[in-house]
Tab-separated table of C-alpha atoms in Angstrom:
chain	number	residue	atom	x	y	z
O	26	GLY	CA	-0.054	0.043	0.007
O	27	ALA	CA	0.905	3.743	-0.081
O	28	GLY	CA	1.434	3.929	3.620
O	29	VAL	CA	1.580	2.129	6.928
O	30	SER	CA	-1.773	0.664	7.558
O	31	GLN	CA	-2.964	-0.290	11.092
O	32	THR	CA	-6.228	-2.050	12.119
O	33	PRO	CA	-8.279	-1.746	14.051
O	34	SER	CA	-8.333	2.113	14.190
O	35	ASN	CA	-10.011	1.878	17.605
O	36	LYS	CA	-10.621	-1.154	19.929
O	37	VAL	CA	-12.594	-1.309	23.128
O	38	THR	CA	-12.205	-4.413	25.239
O	39	GLU	CA	-12.779	-5.379	28.738
O	40	LYS	CA	-10.189	-6.030	31.443
O	41	GLY	CA	-8.536	-9.539	31.154
O	42	LYS	CA	-9.480	-10.018	27.496
O	43	TYR	CA	-6.986	-10.813	24.681
O	44	VAL	CA	-6.288	-8.266	21.986
O	45	GLU	CA	-4.506	-8.317	18.628
O	46	LEU	CA	-3.331	-5.202	16.723
O	47	ARG	CA	-2.158	-5.316	13.272
O	48	CYS	CA	0.357	-3.241	11.235
O	49	ASP	CA	0.734	-3.575	7.425
O	50	PRO	CA	4.020	-1.700	6.552
O	51	ILE	CA	4.913	0.049	3.347
O	52	SER	CA	5.791	-2.606	0.803
O	53	GLY	CA	9.586	-3.568	0.714
O	54	HIS	CA	10.259	-1.909	4.159
O	55	THR	CA	12.422	-4.434	6.153
O	56	ALA	CA	12.418	-2.584	9.447
O	57	LEU	CA	9.151	-2.344	11.645
O	58	TYR	CA	8.717	-0.572	14.931
O	59	TRP	CA	5.758	-0.712	17.447
O	60	TYR	CA	5.488	2.267	20.008
O	61	ARG	CA	2.890	2.929	22.641
O	62	GLN	CA	1.604	6.446	23.275
O	63	SER	CA	-0.336	7.149	26.426
O	64	LEU	CA	-2.648	10.235	26.507
O	65	GLY	CA	-0.678	13.376	26.451
O	66	GLN	CA	2.647	11.724	26.291
O	67	GLY	CA	5.364	10.995	23.655
O	68	PRO	CA	5.576	7.520	21.924
O	69	GLU	CA	7.531	4.935	23.799
O	70	PHE	CA	9.395	2.293	21.922
O	71	LEU	CA	8.201	-1.304	22.318
O	72	ILE	CA	9.861	-3.516	19.895
O	73	TYR	CA	11.801	-3.556	16.504
O	74	PHE	CA	11.837	-6.041	13.700
O	75	GLN	CA	14.464	-6.338	11.071
O	76	GLY	CA	12.757	-8.843	8.729
O	77	THR	CA	11.083	-11.537	10.486
O	78	GLY	CA	13.080	-11.386	13.633
O	79	ALA	CA	12.703	-9.116	16.676
O	80	ALA	CA	16.097	-7.492	16.770
O	81	ASP	CA	15.198	-5.405	19.960
O	82	ASP	CA	12.226	-6.190	22.190
O	83	SER	CA	13.582	-4.144	25.235
O	84	GLY	CA	10.588	-1.869	25.253
O	85	LEU	CA	7.907	-4.548	26.017
O	86	PRO	CA	6.688	-3.833	29.434
O	87	ASN	CA	6.079	-7.353	30.551
O	88	ASP	CA	5.320	-10.915	29.315
O	89	ARG	CA	1.650	-10.093	28.537
O	90	PHE	CA	2.965	-8.198	25.376
O	91	PHE	CA	4.289	-10.149	22.273
O	92	ALA	CA	4.652	-9.408	18.719
O	93	VAL	CA	5.331	-11.414	15.603
O	94	ARG	CA	6.094	-10.836	11.934
O	95	PRO	CA	6.314	-14.305	10.400
O	96	GLU	CA	6.694	-13.429	6.881
O	97	GLY	CA	8.676	-10.217	7.124
O	98	SER	CA	5.791	-7.904	6.243
O	99	VAL	CA	2.693	-7.777	8.387
O	100	SER	CA	3.194	-7.680	12.139
O	101	THR	CA	0.780	-8.378	14.851
O	102	LEU	CA	1.028	-7.014	18.406
O	103	LYS	CA	-0.560	-9.439	20.949
O	104	ILE	CA	-1.622	-8.322	24.518
O	105	GLN	CA	-2.849	-10.960	26.919
O	106	ARG	CA	-4.960	-10.535	30.055
O	107	THR	CA	-5.452	-6.722	29.336
O	108	GLU	CA	-5.308	-4.212	32.097
O	109	ARG	CA	-6.720	-0.694	32.296
O	110	GLY	CA	-3.227	0.611	32.134
O	111	ASP	CA	-2.706	-0.903	28.678
O	112	SER	CA	-5.180	1.803	27.295
O	113	ALA	CA	-3.196	3.889	24.913
O	114	VAL	CA	-2.532	4.397	21.045
O	115	TYR	CA	-0.211	1.800	19.631
O	116	LEU	CA	1.699	3.282	16.692
O	117	CYS	CA	3.505	1.359	14.057
O	118	ALA	CA	6.236	2.588	11.941
O	119	SER	CA	8.413	1.080	9.015
O	120	SER	CA	11.717	1.992	7.383
O	121	SER	CA	13.363	0.827	4.215
O	122	THR	CA	16.666	0.160	6.068
O	123	GLY	CA	16.415	0.107	9.806
O	124	GLY	CA	19.536	1.987	10.135
O	125	VAL	CA	20.055	5.519	10.952
O	126	ILE	CA	19.370	6.944	7.600
O	127	GLY	CA	16.162	5.335	6.916
O	128	GLU	CA	13.221	7.587	7.745
O	129	LEU	CA	10.494	6.125	9.786
O	130	PHE	CA	7.048	6.302	8.204
O	131	PHE	CA	4.189	6.054	10.730
O	132	GLY	CA	0.655	4.657	10.760
O	133	GLU	CA	-2.413	6.483	12.181
O	134	GLY	CA	-2.185	4.039	15.296
O	135	SER	CA	-4.710	1.727	16.943
O	136	ARG	CA	-6.493	3.269	19.997
O	137	LEU	CA	-6.970	0.709	22.600
O	138	THR	CA	-9.370	1.357	25.468
O	139	VAL	CA	-9.566	-1.299	28.250
O	140	LEU	CA	-12.611	-0.895	30.428
M	12	ALA	CA	20.368	6.350	28.658
M	13	GLN	CA	19.287	9.231	26.408
M	14	THR	CA	16.474	11.372	27.376
M	15	VAL	CA	14.516	14.185	25.549
M	16	THR	CA	12.656	16.900	27.458
M	17	GLN	CA	10.109	19.354	26.127
M	18	SER	CA	9.237	21.913	28.920
M	19	GLN	CA	6.310	23.582	27.040
M	20	PRO	CA	3.240	21.586	27.159
M	21	GLU	CA	1.225	24.203	25.106
M	22	MET	CA	2.065	27.106	23.064
M	23	SER	CA	-0.011	29.531	21.109
M	24	VAL	CA	0.655	31.739	18.160
M	25	GLN	CA	-1.209	34.095	15.902
M	26	GLU	CA	-1.447	33.253	12.306
M	27	ALA	CA	1.275	34.515	10.154
M	28	GLU	CA	3.600	35.041	13.085
M	29	THR	CA	6.602	33.137	14.389
M	30	VAL	CA	6.833	30.633	17.283
M	31	THR	CA	9.620	28.565	18.667
M	32	LEU	CA	9.333	25.360	20.425
M	33	SER	CA	11.905	24.207	22.861
M	34	CYS	CA	13.614	20.860	23.244
M	35	THR	CA	16.624	19.800	25.365
M	36	TYR	CA	18.207	16.279	25.474
M	37	ASP	CA	20.843	14.377	27.340
M	38	THR	CA	23.332	12.049	26.007
M	39	SER	CA	26.980	10.929	26.186
M	40	GLU	CA	27.178	10.231	22.477
M	41	SER	CA	28.775	12.591	20.051
M	42	ASP	CA	27.160	11.339	16.959
M	43	TYR	CA	23.277	11.172	16.797
M	44	TYR	CA	20.308	12.539	14.898
M	45	LEU	CA	17.607	14.832	16.143
M	46	PHE	CA	14.061	15.221	14.806
M	47	TRP	CA	10.877	17.206	15.025
M	48	TYR	CA	7.669	15.452	14.316
M	49	LYS	CA	4.186	16.693	13.909
M	50	GLN	CA	1.189	14.834	15.065
M	51	PRO	CA	-2.293	16.148	14.043
M	52	PRO	CA	-5.542	14.792	15.397
M	53	SER	CA	-5.257	12.030	12.847
M	54	ARG	CA	-2.457	10.484	15.001
M	55	GLN	CA	-0.138	9.870	12.197
M	56	MET	CA	3.366	11.132	13.038
M	57	ILE	CA	4.869	13.422	10.155
M	58	LEU	CA	8.503	14.241	9.882
M	59	VAL	CA	8.982	17.959	9.909
M	60	ILE	CA	12.816	18.482	9.946
M	61	ARG	CA	15.986	16.429	10.785
M	62	GLN	CA	19.315	17.543	12.147
M	63	GLU	CA	22.530	15.517	12.075
M	64	ALA	CA	24.581	16.256	15.132
M	65	TYR	CA	27.937	16.464	13.136
M	66	LYS	CA	26.757	19.056	11.017
M	67	GLN	CA	26.995	22.603	12.422
M	68	GLN	CA	24.729	24.208	9.958
M	69	ASN	CA	21.117	24.385	11.215
M	70	ALA	CA	18.581	22.404	9.203
M	71	THR	CA	15.857	24.410	7.367
M	72	GLU	CA	12.749	23.089	5.505
M	73	ASN	CA	10.687	25.925	4.003
M	74	ARG	CA	9.026	27.649	6.959
M	75	PHE	CA	10.543	25.428	9.438
M	76	SER	CA	14.052	25.818	10.942
M	77	VAL	CA	16.006	24.617	13.968
M	78	ASN	CA	18.402	26.237	16.348
M	79	PHE	CA	20.807	23.471	17.170
M	80	GLN	CA	23.288	24.074	20.072
M	81	LYS	CA	25.241	20.981	20.577
M	82	ALA	CA	27.208	22.055	23.584
M	83	ALA	CA	24.031	23.063	25.375
M	84	LYS	CA	22.119	19.966	24.141
M	85	SER	CA	19.332	22.215	22.939
M	86	PHE	CA	17.344	21.722	19.607
M	87	SER	CA	14.514	24.309	19.123
M	88	LEU	CA	12.086	24.486	16.219
M	89	LYS	CA	11.112	27.717	14.681
M	90	ILE	CA	7.948	28.068	12.730
M	91	SER	CA	7.691	31.069	10.433
M	92	ASP	CA	4.648	32.635	9.016
M	93	SER	CA	2.435	30.214	11.062
M	94	GLN	CA	-0.604	28.731	9.398
M	95	LEU	CA	-3.704	27.375	10.798
M	96	GLY	CA	-2.531	23.899	9.430
M	97	ASP	CA	0.466	23.953	11.637
M	98	ALA	CA	-1.795	23.418	14.681
M	99	ALA	CA	-0.894	20.048	16.015
M	100	MET	CA	1.264	18.354	18.615
M	101	TYR	CA	4.896	18.505	18.034
M	102	PHE	CA	7.547	16.094	19.320
M	103	CYS	CA	11.152	16.289	19.400
M	104	ALA	CA	13.163	13.015	19.077
M	105	TYR	CA	16.490	11.558	19.375
M	106	ARG	CA	18.135	8.796	17.481
M	107	SER	CA	21.624	7.099	18.178
M	108	VAL	CA	23.893	6.290	15.403
M	109	ARG	CA	26.467	4.149	17.086
M	110	GLY	CA	26.693	0.626	18.700
M	111	SER	CA	26.400	-2.690	17.276
M	112	GLY	CA	22.882	-3.673	16.744
M	113	ASN	CA	21.776	-0.066	16.546
M	114	THR	CA	18.122	-0.397	15.966
M	115	GLY	CA	17.538	3.068	14.842
M	116	LYS	CA	14.655	3.512	17.419
M	117	LEU	CA	13.397	7.077	18.367
M	118	ILE	CA	13.456	8.458	21.845
M	119	PHE	CA	10.611	11.017	21.964
M	120	GLY	CA	10.011	13.962	24.292
M	121	GLN	CA	6.636	14.505	25.941
M	122	GLY	CA	5.248	16.871	23.246
M	123	THR	CA	4.085	20.437	22.883
M	124	THR	CA	0.536	21.257	21.735
M	125	LEU	CA	0.643	24.218	19.294
M	126	GLN	CA	-2.517	26.394	18.739
M	127	VAL	CA	-2.707	28.605	15.903
M	128	LYS	CA	-5.091	31.640	16.341
M	129	PRO	CA	-6.735	33.139	13.328
């Protein structure tokens, strides 16, 4: 596609439920990033993929959060046993190189609300 | 660890006038990149301008320019001839260039909400 696509745009769930958020990066982009943005705050890094592998998952807050990118394109962020504190906008970005020179292109995010 | 601080939660400017958004950062690295991103209500982060730390010349993109003070670790954004479409949240961000396994991840500040008055 022309840009980074994220679905769903908005997701409301109940505490304790399982949630999946999808990111479809720009075609050909090998690097993919997930960020979490709480209300009124800047985005915080969660995880970085180079191809199919998670090259850096140091930002994942705990083991309830997991992300995959099995074919090196689409990625899914998975959150188990959701908590109210997980409510945030989850942003995905992709880049052509993953290095310093590659500009990050962001999607419009998925807003997750946990009741 | 690197940190980025934006001390102005909100700023306001009259249409056609100039406004400056402040950003400071902390790092022990000598080579890095700094960015300003714009986030409108659509939530999509849009790159406004980029500065490479090894370049002394301040970056400029049309109405947007930066004042990069490396010794002071300051990186402000100046918006000239402000337009209604400039209203958004603006984020300052830092990106390392060194280290094996450098991921290119961005470290963001807390953001500044810019209001443009007609």
